[in-house]
Backbone as a ProteinNet text record, in pm:
[ID]
protein_1_A
[PRIMARY]
MESAKETHKVYLGIGSNLGEKEANIDTAIEKIDRQVGKIIARSSFYYSKPMGFESVNDFVNAVVLCRTSLTPHEVLGMTQGIEREMGRTHKSSFNKETLTFDYKDRIIDIDILLYDNLQVNDTDLQIPHPRMEERDFVTVPLAEIVRLIP
[TERTIARY]
7503.7	7481.8	7558.9	7587	7685.2	7579.8	7599.8	7490.5	7522.5	7446.5	7503	7558.4	7638.2	7744.7	7660.3	7652.7	7559.2	7659.4	7535	7561.4	7558	7624.6	7611.5	7591.8	7532.4	7544.7	7643.7	7719.6	7815.8	7800.6	7796.9	7821.4	7976.3	7982	8145	8136.3	8210.5	8227.9	8371	8326.8	8461.4	8475.5	8609.3	8641	8769.2	8755.7	8868.7	8906.4	9032.6	9046.7	9170.1	9183.6	9345.3	9284.5	9281.8	9314.8	9130.3	9130.6	8973	8890.3	8835.2	8775.9	8667	8539.5	8448.4	8496.1	8558.7	8584	8690.1	8776.1	8800	8706.9	8617.4	8519.9	8454.8	8419.2	8338.5	8445	8526.2	8648	8656.4	8665.6	8646.9	8544.9	8447	8279.3	8287.9	8343.3	8355.5	8437	8555.8	8633.3	8616	8492.8	8429.4	8314	8267.9	8156.1	8231.2	8341.3	8403.8	8479.2	8542.6	8640.6	8538.1	8474.2	8411	8304.8	8222.8	8059	7956.8	7820.4	7753.5	7712.3	7698.4	7695.9	7538.7	7461.4	7306.5	7250.9	7308.8	7267.2	7402.5	7399.1	7491.5	7430.1	7508	7450.3	7509.2	7452.9	7504.9	7663.3	7701.4	7826.5	7796.8	7899.3	7885.9	8014.8	8010.5	8150.3	8180.1	8281.5	8306.3	8458.2	8497.1	8597.6	8692	8842.5	8889	8873.7	8884.1	8855.6	8939.1	9008.8	9127.2	9250.9	9280.8	9396.9	9361.3	9471.6	9451.4	9493	9391.1	9441.2	9378	9438	9381.2	9254.8	9291.3	9158.2	9059.2	8949.8	8832.2	8816.2	8724.3	8674.6	8563	8522.6	8419	8397.3	8267.9	8260.5	8120.3	8110.2	7999.9	7987.8	7885.1	7852.9	7789.2	7824.7	7789.9	7747.9	7628.8	7571.5	7615.3	7674.3	7702.1	7682.6	7655.5	7621.3	7747.6	7832.1	7926.9	7907.9	8005.9	8031.9	8147.6	8221.2	8341.5	8315.5	8423.9	8431.8	8460.3	8454.2	8507.4	8628.4	8715.4	8883.6	8897.1	8827.5	8838.3	8829.9	8663	8668	8776.6	8814.9	8913.8	9078.3	9070.7	9193.8	9155	9067.5	9032.7	9015.4	8959.7	8925.2	9073.1	9161.6	9299.4	9356.9	9372.3	9420.9	9360.3	9212.9	9185.1	9250.2	9251.4	9322.2	9445.7	9537.3	9698.4	9679.5	9592.1	9582.2	9560.6	9488.4	9433.9	9549.5	9645.3	9767.2	9794.1	9701.4	9740.7	9859.8	9956.4	10049.8	10065.4	9990.2	9962.3	9852.3	9811.2	9720	9714.2	9603.5	9618.6	9620.6	9743.8	9794.4	9741	9755.2	9716	9867.9	9872.7	10000.5	9971.8	10063.3	10039.6	10075.7	10152.3	10215.4	10107.2	10043.7	9933.4	9795	9783	9651	9565.4	9618.2	9519.7	9569.8	9488.5	9521.3	9578.7	9679.5	9767.4	9675.3	9600.7	9535	9635.7	9627.8	9672.8	9588.4	9622.7	9547.2	9534.7	9449.7	9434.3	9356.6	9424.8	9354.8	9230	9232.8	9089.9	9082.3	8987.2	8979.8	8881.3	8846.4	8715.1	8756.3	8639.4	8600.2	8510.4	8520.8	8383.6	8314.4	8185.5	8096.2	8020.2	7962.2	7873.2	7904.3	7870.6	7873.2	7751.2	7658	7538.8	7521.4	7495.3	7476.6	7588.8	7700.2	7843.5	7904.6	7958.4	8040.2	8183.2	8257.8	8430.4	8495.4	8604.6	8687	8812.3	8869.9	9028.2	9128.5	9256.1	9325.4	9338.9	9326.6	9310.5	9174.4	9079.4	8923.9	8818	8755.9	8651.7	8554	8407	8268.3	8171.2	8073.9	8061.1	8219.1	8221.4	8311.5	8334	8420	8418.6	8347.8	8406.2	8386	8283.7	8233.9	8127.8	7985.8	7954.6	7859.5	7895.7	8020.3	8079.8	8077.7	8059.1	8108.5	7993.7	7925.4	7823.5	7844.3	7975.5	8011.6	8014.3	7964.5	7939	7802.8	7737.1	7592.5	7516.7	7503.5	7421.8	7425.8	7540.5	7500.4	7468.9	7513.2	7426.5	7291.6	7237.8	7069.7	7037.9	7114.8	7032	7006.7	7105.2	7078.3	6988.5	7001.1	6955.7	6796.3	6730.8	6589.5	6546.2	6665.5	6617.5	6612	6678.2	6671.2	6551.3	6481.5	6338.6	6405
2905	3039.8	3015.8	3140.8	3136.7	3143.4	3058	3077	3181.7	3247.2	3370.4	3297.8	3384.3	3295.8	3322.6	3282.6	3253	3411.2	3456.6	3571.9	3556.8	3625.3	3597.4	3715.2	3726.5	3854.8	3864.2	3988.4	4021.3	4145.3	4100.9	4245.8	4259.1	4414.5	4447	4557.8	4569	4656.3	4742	4912.7	4963.7	5059.1	5092.6	5203.6	5307.1	5402.4	5481.6	5548.1	5579	5711	5773.9	5777.3	5870.8	5962	6098.4	6149.5	6215.9	6227.2	6247.4	6115.6	6089.7	5959.6	5936.5	6033.6	5986.8	6002.7	6057.4	6041.6	5937.1	5885.5	5769.7	5614.9	5650.2	5525	5542.2	5645.2	5675.7	5621.4	5625.3	5560	5450.5	5387.6	5220.1	5137.8	5195.2	5174.4	5204.3	5273.9	5256.8	5202.9	5122.7	5041.9	4876.9	4890.9	4764.5	4748.9	4848.8	4830	4783.1	4843.5	4793.8	4654.9	4609.7	4517.7	4396.6	4380.2	4288.5	4246.4	4360.3	4348.9	4461	4456.2	4562.2	4611.2	4730.7	4795.3	4771.4	4722.7	4731.3	4788.9	4835.3	4892.6	4961.7	5086.4	5114.6	5182.1	5183.1	5279	5393	5455.5	5594.6	5594	5699.7	5709.5	5682.7	5612.8	5594.2	5625.4	5733.7	5776.4	5688.1	5655.5	5577.8	5634.4	5599.6	5600.1	5456.1	5452.3	5335	5254.2	5134.4	4989.8	4930.5	4908.6	4802.2	4833.8	4997.4	5056.7	5215.9	5261.2	5425.8	5509.2	5586.5	5645.4	5833	5936	6049.8	6077.5	5963.3	5987.5	5904.9	5953.9	5868.3	5822.8	5730.7	5634	5684.2	5675.4	5686.1	5517.8	5467.8	5352.8	5335.5	5248.4	5232.8	5065.9	5007.5	4889.5	4903.2	4830.1	4808.4	4646.8	4613.1	4509.7	4518.6	4379.6	4377.3	4232.3	4251.4	4100	4071.1	3965	3936.6	3797.3	3745.6	3609.2	3528.6	3646.1	3588.7	3473.6	3419	3319.7	3415	3374.1	3425.8	3478.3	3423.9	3428.7	3514.1	3486.3	3599.8	3738.1	3739.3	3893.4	3903.9	3829.3	3887.2	3946.9	3852	3907.9	4047	4078.2	4162.1	4324	4282.3	4399.9	4417.1	4330.5	4357.6	4410.2	4421.6	4489.3	4611.7	4668.8	4780.4	4832.3	4786.3	4850.9	4902.2	4788.3	4859.2	4940.7	4959.2	5068.1	5198.8	5174.9	5327.9	5338.1	5302.6	5327.3	5254.9	5133.4	5089.6	4977.8	4968.1	4936.3	4803.9	4800.8	4657.9	4649.1	4516.5	4484.6	4451.3	4449.8	4396.4	4261.2	4254.2	4124	4041.6	3944.7	3874.2	3853.2	3916.6	3900.5	3783.9	3665.8	3527.9	3553.2	3655.4	3647.8	3740.5	3856.6	3888.9	3851.7	3767.4	3728.7	3837.9	3912.9	4065.6	4058.7	4175.5	4213.2	4322.3	4327.7	4472.4	4538.3	4655.2	4722.8	4860.6	4953.3	5045.9	5135.5	5295.9	5401.9	5338.2	5337.6	5316.5	5389	5413.6	5490.4	5392.9	5272	5234.4	5075.6	5016.1	4883.8	4825.4	4704.1	4638.5	4494.1	4485.9	4352.5	4284	4146.8	4061.6	4043.2	4063.2	4055	3915.7	3945.7	3811.1	3788.3	3650.9	3617.9	3491.3	3543.1	3446.4	3413.4	3266.2	3198	3099.9	3138	3070.9	3118.9	2967.1	2998.5	2952	3042.7	2978.9	3008.6	2930.1	2913.8	2876.8	2953.3	2919.9	3033.4	2996.7	3100.9	3231.1	3251.7	3374.8	3433.1	3364.8	3431.3	3337.9	3449.8	3389.3	3490.5	3377.8	3417.8	3348.3	3417.4	3565.5	3602.3	3753	3807.6	3782.3	3738.7	3683.4	3774.1	3895.9	3978.7	4107.9	4091.3	4202.2	4236.9	4125.6	4134.2	4238.7	4222.5	4343.5	4496.9	4507.4	4669.4	4697.9	4789.2	4901	4968.1	4975.8	5066.9	4967.9	4833.4	4727.4	4700.2	4668.2	4631.8	4731.1	4872.9	4948.2	4989.7	5015	5029.8	4894.8	4779.9	4692.8	4672.3	4701.6	4693	4778.5	4857.1	4987.3	4927.6	4867.4	4830.9	4699.7	4635	4509.5	4546	4629.5	4690.5	4737.9	4775.3	4822.9	4722	4558.2	4476.8	4395.1	4405.3	4276.3	4129.5
4590	4704.8	4854.3	4914.4	4993.3	5115.5	5227.9	5314.2	5424	5479	5567	5710	5757.4	5863.7	5989.3	6094.7	6210.1	6263.3	6334.6	6441.6	6578.7	6653.8	6811.8	6869.9	6979.2	7042.4	7158.7	7132.6	7206.9	7293.8	7434.2	7520.8	7590.2	7523.5	7600.8	7670.2	7750.5	7844.7	7812.2	7815.1	7767.7	7880	7895.6	8001.9	7940.6	8000.5	7963.8	8101.9	8144.1	8244.8	8217	8094.8	8019.5	7935.2	7912.7	7802.4	7779.4	7669.1	7645.6	7610.5	7774.5	7829.4	7721.4	7711.3	7619.9	7467.3	7427.3	7296.6	7272.4	7380.5	7355.1	7366	7397.7	7418.6	7265.4	7238	7125.5	6988.4	6982.9	6901.2	6909.6	7028.7	7049	6977.7	7008.2	6978.1	6823.8	6756.4	6606	6541.7	6630.3	6556.4	6593.8	6716.2	6745.9	6641.8	6599.4	6493.1	6363.3	6305.9	6188.9	6182.1	6331.5	6305.7	6394.2	6457.7	6547.6	6511.8	6501.1	6453.9	6486.8	6398.9	6411.7	6531	6606.5	6708	6691.6	6782	6806.2	6890.2	7034.9	7124.5	7204	7240.3	7345.3	7459.6	7579.1	7659.7	7689.3	7782.3	7837.6	7907.6	7903.6	7943.1	8141	8183.9	8337.9	8412.6	8494.6	8553.2	8702.9	8696.8	8824.6	8855.3	9019.7	9067.1	9020.1	8996.7	8985.6	9092.1	9049.4	9132	9187.4	9264.7	9253.5	9269.7	9241.6	9231.8	9279.3	9311.9	9332.1	9217.2	9197.9	9067.6	9072.9	9050.3	9043.8	8912.6	8856.6	8710.8	8741.1	8719.5	8743.7	8585	8583.5	8476.7	8383.3	8297.6	8219.2	8146.6	8178.3	8105.2	8063.6	7955.4	7876.6	7848.4	7777	7779.2	7615.4	7518.3	7383.9	7368.3	7288.2	7233.6	7073.6	7045.8	6868	6842.5	6734.1	6684.4	6571.9	6572.8	6532.3	6492.2	6382.1	6349.9	6372.7	6469.6	6538.9	6640	6686.9	6765.9	6905.8	7006.8	7137.4	7153.1	7108.1	7085	6969	6862.2	6777.4	6845.9	6884.4	6965.4	7032.3	7139.6	7214.4	7127.9	7050.3	6974	6882.6	6850.2	6772.4	6913	7010.3	7103.6	7155.3	7173	7236.1	7115.7	6999.1	6905.4	6857	6914.4	6903.2	7039.2	7142.1	7264.5	7224.6	7153.1	7122.2	7032.2	6911.4	6805.5	6877.1	6996.9	7058.8	7145.5	7193.4	7246.8	7379.7	7440.3	7554.4	7525	7622.4	7588.4	7691.8	7827.8	7900.5	7932.5	7983.3	8026.1	8193.7	8251.4	8378.3	8391.7	8530.2	8533	8667.8	8685.4	8832.8	8886.2	9024.7	9087.5	9215.5	9172	9234	9372.7	9411.9	9552.3	9621.4	9574.5	9669.8	9639.9	9540.1	9478	9441.1	9376.6	9337.9	9209.9	9151.1	9012.4	9011.5	8920.6	8914.5	8801.7	8850	8774	8736	8636.4	8593.5	8551.2	8491.8	8427	8297.9	8189.3	8091.8	8000.2	7871.5	7770.1	7722.6	7726.8	7671.8	7728.3	7751.9	7832	7761	7678.3	7624.2	7697.5	7783.1	7791	7759	7737.2	7670.1	7831.8	7819.2	7949.9	7882.1	7793.3	7740	7619.9	7571.7	7425.3	7463.3	7389.7	7359.7	7525.6	7538.8	7662.1	7736.9	7634.1	7613.6	7784.2	7806.7	7916.4	7893	7901.7	7855.5	7994.9	8019.4	8131.1	8077.8	8014.4	7947.8	8043	8027.2	8102.7	8045.2	7907	7836.5	7857.1	7865.2	7845.3	7924.2	8014.2	8086.1	8046.2	8022	8010.5	8071.9	8122.9	8163.3	8243.8	8199.5	8259.4	8416.7	8489.4	8648.4	8764.7	8681.5	8814.1	8765	8684.5	8617.9	8702.6	8768.8	8887.5	8994.1	9051.5	9142.5	9111.8	8970.5	8927.7	8861.5	8957.1	8926.9	8778.3	8750.8	8607.8	8501.3	8553.4	8442.1	8423.2	8547.5	8588.4	8549.3	8575.1	8553.7	8367	8328.6	8181.8	8098.3	8157	8101.4	8101.3	8231.9	8248.9	8150	8135	8043.9	7914.5	7860.4	7728.6	7719.7	7810.2	7812.2	7812.1	7876.5	7861.4	7748.1	7685.1	7488.5	7416.1	7452.1	7366.2	7379.8	7253.8	7258.5	7304.8
[MASK]
++++++++++++++++++++++++++++++++++++++++++++++++++++++++++++++++++++++++++++++++++++++++++++++++++++++++++++++++++++++++++++++++++++++++++++++++++++++

């Protein structure tokens, strides 16, 4: 008899500021449900101004909770794959000269916020997300779904 794989609680932040933003997030959530793990809860949409860069395009954000048997790095690979499938061609990068991140408009952005109570501090992945507490567009929808989960 095959044993069930252990599942983990993963909170993902999702944002879009190009195109049909709400539809982009809905599409990303459907893909996450199929490729990463079962969606247990999702927040309402949260609307915000761009943070860390100038743009005329405001953001729509949401947070989801999913159950997954994937490792944190596998979740990262899958979410980056979903971003590419949806047309994202570049990730934000850290500018070593200015010590700031170079943010740009994006059709979709998926960030791992929390993975169980795990802490990861690798060059390609940091959990908990290092800047999530500074961002209302993460903390407000995250708080919304945390209240729903027993």
